[in-house]
């Protein structure tokens, strides 16, 4: 046995196979989130056709999952700080599996919307947990890349899932899209059970008579020597998590990152929710509309890799500001693009790159805003508020479409949210010290 801080040992040592596997699982969970969020948008053109649903009512279906995501982020994610990240991940997978399975058997808008809320609760509580998990399982050298690997799962889920959904829509009907998501959740539940341990940060924060044994078991799993004793716990009393993220020295940072995320997510969920339907409205088949949306996610996957490589060498706030402003400009550009498939693919790729690249950088800023002991609570709060506002984006845009505003006008209105978010981040970058993703 050795003496010292287990966290310092993990930070200094090379990444073990178990750590790599854990980070890969967080990426797979993020990919499932990406697929589950977009599944209803993939199926939307076929649902609209089969049920003769207008855009205003379709907006209700698209928003219902986002309402669930807000509830999950705000209400369930903080529970992970009490019962453990691993248990909460498993609970989220069960909710997502049940919601996707029952969505496939829905027979009307109200029923489908209700099950999308259930699915959204699981998704909403998942992302605030796996985002810090990717950081906590990594050593210091590869922390930024681990976060990028986790983040890239989301556009990969949208890309690969989109191609799969396009094939399913070509061969079967829209319920197959949801059944595929339920099967993926079941597979990942087994992977989490076998290969995702409880992270060190939670074990060190929730100490009891078995903590030393559990920490040493985790260290051995990571190919590190056990420790003789744990470092003393912090002398400051533990605050209630929500009270802690609004403490005097933290309140300003919490409110600022919450506002930025809220504005950016409004544009994000407008693009993600309506892109396939807008393409279908131009005369393309539901399968082709889903294919173009999947290619946009492919552009996002490339952007996530680029962010993971570039971010450690740059001012992260400046990069995030540039990506947000880029999405604010690319969104109306896509909206005004004519019914030309090559042009739609090109503008969709550009919008996807700015969208997913911005999310990746924004996740890093959000995680870095909070201390580890309240990280799930803080990240959950920020994302929950963002998703509550984001749920309004499909509803508001559906209403705007319903009163006759064309896709260019609606896209310009919703794209302005990302522009404003980028300007806020740019101004905060000028006033503060450079923020690096490995902070």
PDB file of C-alpha atoms in Angstrom, residues 165-324:
ATOM      1  CA  UNK A 165     -33.869   5.176 -38.742  1.00  0.00           C
ATOM      2  CA  UNK A 166     -33.897   6.057 -42.444  1.00  0.00           C
ATOM      3  CA  UNK A 167     -33.530   2.360 -43.264  1.00  0.00           C
ATOM      4  CA  UNK A 168     -36.215   1.401 -40.752  1.00  0.00           C
ATOM      5  CA  UNK A 169     -38.606   3.994 -42.189  1.00  0.00           C
ATOM      6  CA  UNK A 170     -37.925   2.659 -45.679  1.00  0.00           C
ATOM      7  CA  UNK A 171     -38.582  -0.984 -44.673  1.00  0.00           C
ATOM      8  CA  UNK A 172     -41.129  -0.627 -41.873  1.00  0.00           C
ATOM      9  CA  UNK A 173     -43.179   2.151 -40.264  1.00  0.00           C
ATOM     10  CA  UNK A 174     -42.304   4.759 -37.642  1.00  0.00           C
ATOM     11  CA  UNK A 175     -42.816   2.502 -34.522  1.00  0.00           C
ATOM     12  CA  UNK A 176     -39.646   0.621 -35.545  1.00  0.00           C
ATOM     13  CA  UNK A 177     -37.635   3.779 -34.801  1.00  0.00           C
ATOM     14  CA  UNK A 178     -38.703   3.664 -31.144  1.00  0.00           C
ATOM     15  CA  UNK A 179     -38.351  -0.120 -30.799  1.00  0.00           C
ATOM     16  CA  UNK A 180     -34.727   0.149 -31.929  1.00  0.00           C
ATOM     17  CA  UNK A 181     -34.053   2.730 -29.209  1.00  0.00           C
ATOM     18  CA  UNK A 182     -35.595   0.475 -26.533  1.00  0.00           C
ATOM     19  CA  UNK A 183     -33.329  -2.391 -27.616  1.00  0.00           C
ATOM     20  CA  UNK A 184     -30.239  -0.157 -27.399  1.00  0.00           C
ATOM     21  CA  UNK A 185     -31.173   0.894 -23.861  1.00  0.00           C
ATOM     22  CA  UNK A 186     -31.425  -2.761 -22.793  1.00  0.00           C
ATOM     23  CA  UNK A 187     -27.973  -3.530 -24.222  1.00  0.00           C
ATOM     24  CA  UNK A 188     -26.408  -0.535 -22.476  1.00  0.00           C
ATOM     25  CA  UNK A 189     -28.018  -1.490 -19.176  1.00  0.00           C
ATOM     26  CA  UNK A 190     -25.974  -4.700 -19.301  1.00  0.00           C
ATOM     27  CA  UNK A 191     -22.784  -2.801 -20.199  1.00  0.00           C
ATOM     28  CA  UNK A 192     -23.237  -0.376 -17.293  1.00  0.00           C
ATOM     29  CA  UNK A 193     -23.828  -3.254 -14.885  1.00  0.00           C
ATOM     30  CA  UNK A 194     -20.556  -4.903 -15.938  1.00  0.00           C
ATOM     31  CA  UNK A 195     -18.131  -2.080 -16.679  1.00  0.00           C
ATOM     32  CA  UNK A 196     -19.184   1.258 -15.159  1.00  0.00           C
ATOM     33  CA  UNK A 197     -17.971   1.684 -11.546  1.00  0.00           C
ATOM     34  CA  UNK A 198     -18.925   4.358  -9.063  1.00  0.00           C
ATOM     35  CA  UNK A 199     -16.439   7.251  -9.521  1.00  0.00           C
ATOM     36  CA  UNK A 200     -13.876   8.239  -6.921  1.00  0.00           C
ATOM     37  CA  UNK A 201     -15.403  11.696  -6.335  1.00  0.00           C
ATOM     38  CA  UNK A 202     -18.656  10.191  -5.050  1.00  0.00           C
ATOM     39  CA  UNK A 203     -16.886   7.556  -2.930  1.00  0.00           C
ATOM     40  CA  UNK A 204     -14.710  10.207  -1.287  1.00  0.00           C
ATOM     41  CA  UNK A 205     -17.641  12.534  -0.661  1.00  0.00           C
ATOM     42  CA  UNK A 206     -19.977   9.907   0.899  1.00  0.00           C
ATOM     43  CA  UNK A 207     -17.690   8.271   3.461  1.00  0.00           C
ATOM     44  CA  UNK A 208     -18.513   5.385   5.791  1.00  0.00           C
ATOM     45  CA  UNK A 209     -16.721   2.372   7.282  1.00  0.00           C
ATOM     46  CA  UNK A 210     -16.411   0.725   3.846  1.00  0.00           C
ATOM     47  CA  UNK A 211     -15.122   3.752   1.923  1.00  0.00           C
ATOM     48  CA  UNK A 212     -11.425   2.833   2.132  1.00  0.00           C
ATOM     49  CA  UNK A 213     -12.129  -0.676   0.847  1.00  0.00           C
ATOM     50  CA  UNK A 214     -14.246   0.685  -2.011  1.00  0.00           C
ATOM     51  CA  UNK A 215     -11.628   3.276  -2.972  1.00  0.00           C
ATOM     52  CA  UNK A 216      -8.905   0.639  -3.002  1.00  0.00           C
ATOM     53  CA  UNK A 217     -11.089  -1.670  -5.094  1.00  0.00           C
ATOM     54  CA  UNK A 218     -11.496   1.138  -7.611  1.00  0.00           C
ATOM     55  CA  UNK A 219      -7.751   1.846  -7.601  1.00  0.00           C
ATOM     56  CA  UNK A 220      -6.977  -1.826  -8.245  1.00  0.00           C
ATOM     57  CA  UNK A 221      -9.508  -1.787 -11.071  1.00  0.00           C
ATOM     58  CA  UNK A 222      -7.585   1.151 -12.528  1.00  0.00           C
ATOM     59  CA  UNK A 223      -4.277  -0.768 -12.160  1.00  0.00           C
ATOM     60  CA  UNK A 224      -3.089   1.471  -9.314  1.00  0.00           C
ATOM     61  CA  UNK A 225      -1.738   0.471  -5.879  1.00  0.00           C
ATOM     62  CA  UNK A 226      -4.143   0.763  -2.920  1.00  0.00           C
ATOM     63  CA  UNK A 227      -3.703   3.447  -0.269  1.00  0.00           C
ATOM     64  CA  UNK A 228      -3.241   2.944   3.463  1.00  0.00           C
ATOM     65  CA  UNK A 229      -5.580   5.759   4.455  1.00  0.00           C
ATOM     66  CA  UNK A 230      -7.754   8.397   2.877  1.00  0.00           C
ATOM     67  CA  UNK A 231      -6.936  12.094   3.065  1.00  0.00           C
ATOM     68  CA  UNK A 232      -9.027  13.958   5.634  1.00  0.00           C
ATOM     69  CA  UNK A 233     -12.411  15.192   4.426  1.00  0.00           C
ATOM     70  CA  UNK A 234     -12.903  18.919   3.830  1.00  0.00           C
ATOM     71  CA  UNK A 235     -13.223  20.892   7.047  1.00  0.00           C
ATOM     72  CA  UNK A 236     -15.978  23.110   5.647  1.00  0.00           C
ATOM     73  CA  UNK A 237     -19.486  21.817   6.348  1.00  0.00           C
ATOM     74  CA  UNK A 238     -21.360  20.385   3.413  1.00  0.00           C
ATOM     75  CA  UNK A 239     -24.089  22.678   2.153  1.00  0.00           C
ATOM     76  CA  UNK A 240     -27.389  21.609   0.679  1.00  0.00           C
ATOM     77  CA  UNK A 241     -26.538  21.124  -3.042  1.00  0.00           C
ATOM     78  CA  UNK A 242     -28.965  23.719  -4.424  1.00  0.00           C
ATOM     79  CA  UNK A 243     -27.982  26.172  -1.687  1.00  0.00           C
ATOM     80  CA  UNK A 244     -24.335  25.554  -2.562  1.00  0.00           C
ATOM     81  CA  UNK A 245     -24.665  26.390  -6.257  1.00  0.00           C
ATOM     82  CA  UNK A 246     -26.314  29.684  -5.267  1.00  0.00           C
ATOM     83  CA  UNK A 247     -23.876  30.569  -2.481  1.00  0.00           C
ATOM     84  CA  UNK A 248     -22.477  34.095  -2.474  1.00  0.00           C
ATOM     85  CA  UNK A 249     -19.256  33.245  -4.313  1.00  0.00           C
ATOM     86  CA  UNK A 250     -20.962  30.948  -6.813  1.00  0.00           C
ATOM     87  CA  UNK A 251     -24.271  32.650  -7.627  1.00  0.00           C
ATOM     88  CA  UNK A 252     -23.053  34.901 -10.425  1.00  0.00           C
ATOM     89  CA  UNK A 253     -21.289  32.109 -12.307  1.00  0.00           C
ATOM     90  CA  UNK A 254     -24.330  29.834 -11.935  1.00  0.00           C
ATOM     91  CA  UNK A 255     -26.757  32.436 -13.289  1.00  0.00           C
ATOM     92  CA  UNK A 256     -24.452  33.435 -16.151  1.00  0.00           C
ATOM     93  CA  UNK A 257     -23.873  29.902 -17.437  1.00  0.00           C
ATOM     94  CA  UNK A 258     -27.583  29.144 -16.985  1.00  0.00           C
ATOM     95  CA  UNK A 259     -28.574  32.089 -19.192  1.00  0.00           C
ATOM     96  CA  UNK A 260     -26.021  31.192 -21.869  1.00  0.00           C
ATOM     97  CA  UNK A 261     -27.149  27.573 -21.947  1.00  0.00           C
ATOM     98  CA  UNK A 262     -30.834  28.578 -22.005  1.00  0.00           C
ATOM     99  CA  UNK A 263     -30.404  30.835 -25.036  1.00  0.00           C
ATOM    100  CA  UNK A 264     -28.193  28.436 -26.967  1.00  0.00           C
ATOM    101  CA  UNK A 265     -30.451  25.438 -26.329  1.00  0.00           C
ATOM    102  CA  UNK A 266     -33.441  27.333 -27.754  1.00  0.00           C
ATOM    103  CA  UNK A 267     -31.679  27.390 -31.135  1.00  0.00           C
ATOM    104  CA  UNK A 268     -30.317  23.871 -30.735  1.00  0.00           C
ATOM    105  CA  UNK A 269     -33.682  22.253 -30.142  1.00  0.00           C
ATOM    106  CA  UNK A 270     -35.333  24.251 -32.896  1.00  0.00           C
ATOM    107  CA  UNK A 271     -32.782  22.887 -35.388  1.00  0.00           C
ATOM    108  CA  UNK A 272     -32.843  19.328 -34.029  1.00  0.00           C
ATOM    109  CA  UNK A 273     -36.635  19.186 -33.793  1.00  0.00           C
ATOM    110  CA  UNK A 274     -37.650  20.737 -37.106  1.00  0.00           C
ATOM    111  CA  UNK A 275     -34.867  19.963 -39.593  1.00  0.00           C
ATOM    112  CA  UNK A 276     -36.348  16.659 -40.885  1.00  0.00           C
ATOM    113  CA  UNK A 277     -39.869  18.116 -41.139  1.00  0.00           C
ATOM    114  CA  UNK A 278     -38.658  21.231 -42.962  1.00  0.00           C
ATOM    115  CA  UNK A 279     -36.890  19.024 -45.501  1.00  0.00           C
ATOM    116  CA  UNK A 280     -39.987  16.815 -45.892  1.00  0.00           C
ATOM    117  CA  UNK A 281     -42.076  19.953 -46.472  1.00  0.00           C
ATOM    118  CA  UNK A 282     -39.912  20.696 -49.525  1.00  0.00           C
ATOM    119  CA  UNK A 283     -41.156  17.483 -51.149  1.00  0.00           C
ATOM    120  CA  UNK A 284     -38.565  14.945 -49.999  1.00  0.00           C
ATOM    121  CA  UNK A 285     -39.547  11.577 -48.489  1.00  0.00           C
ATOM    122  CA  UNK A 286     -39.413  11.001 -44.691  1.00  0.00           C
ATOM    123  CA  UNK A 287     -36.498   8.625 -45.254  1.00  0.00           C
ATOM    124  CA  UNK A 288     -34.520  11.229 -47.241  1.00  0.00           C
ATOM    125  CA  UNK A 289     -35.346  13.939 -44.683  1.00  0.00           C
ATOM    126  CA  UNK A 290     -33.946  11.714 -41.935  1.00  0.00           C
ATOM    127  CA  UNK A 291     -30.844  11.022 -44.036  1.00  0.00           C
ATOM    128  CA  UNK A 292     -30.061  14.741 -44.398  1.00  0.00           C
ATOM    129  CA  UNK A 293     -30.534  15.223 -40.644  1.00  0.00           C
ATOM    130  CA  UNK A 294     -28.130  12.334 -40.006  1.00  0.00           C
ATOM    131  CA  UNK A 295     -25.522  13.966 -42.242  1.00  0.00           C
ATOM    132  CA  UNK A 296     -25.859  17.146 -40.181  1.00  0.00           C
ATOM    133  CA  UNK A 297     -25.047  15.074 -37.097  1.00  0.00           C
ATOM    134  CA  UNK A 298     -22.005  13.726 -38.954  1.00  0.00           C
ATOM    135  CA  UNK A 299     -20.739  17.293 -39.303  1.00  0.00           C
ATOM    136  CA  UNK A 300     -21.236  17.626 -35.573  1.00  0.00           C
ATOM    137  CA  UNK A 301     -19.154  14.516 -34.865  1.00  0.00           C
ATOM    138  CA  UNK A 302     -16.233  16.008 -36.797  1.00  0.00           C
ATOM    139  CA  UNK A 303     -16.614  19.255 -34.848  1.00  0.00           C
ATOM    140  CA  UNK A 304     -16.554  17.399 -31.510  1.00  0.00           C
ATOM    141  CA  UNK A 305     -13.272  15.680 -32.407  1.00  0.00           C
ATOM    142  CA  UNK A 306     -11.795  19.014 -33.453  1.00  0.00           C
ATOM    143  CA  UNK A 307     -12.861  20.666 -30.194  1.00  0.00           C
ATOM    144  CA  UNK A 308     -11.269  17.847 -28.188  1.00  0.00           C
ATOM    145  CA  UNK A 309      -7.945  18.394 -29.954  1.00  0.00           C
ATOM    146  CA  UNK A 310      -7.937  22.195 -30.123  1.00  0.00           C
ATOM    147  CA  UNK A 311      -9.562  23.194 -26.815  1.00  0.00           C
ATOM    148  CA  UNK A 312      -6.577  22.445 -24.494  1.00  0.00           C
ATOM    149  CA  UNK A 313      -4.428  24.846 -26.506  1.00  0.00           C
ATOM    150  CA  UNK A 314      -6.887  27.723 -26.715  1.00  0.00           C
ATOM    151  CA  UNK A 315      -9.172  29.945 -24.672  1.00  0.00           C
ATOM    152  CA  UNK A 316     -12.255  27.729 -24.444  1.00  0.00           C
ATOM    153  CA  UNK A 317     -14.652  30.653 -23.931  1.00  0.00           C
ATOM    154  CA  UNK A 318     -13.523  32.274 -27.174  1.00  0.00           C
ATOM    155  CA  UNK A 319     -13.979  29.003 -29.075  1.00  0.00           C
ATOM    156  CA  UNK A 320     -17.460  28.458 -27.604  1.00  0.00           C
ATOM    157  CA  UNK A 321     -18.465  32.042 -28.438  1.00  0.00           C
ATOM    158  CA  UNK A 322     -17.359  31.571 -32.055  1.00  0.00           C
ATOM    159  CA  UNK A 323     -19.314  28.306 -32.381  1.00  0.00           C
ATOM    160  CA  UNK A 324     -22.476  29.817 -30.892  1.00  0.00           C
TER     161      UNK A 324
END
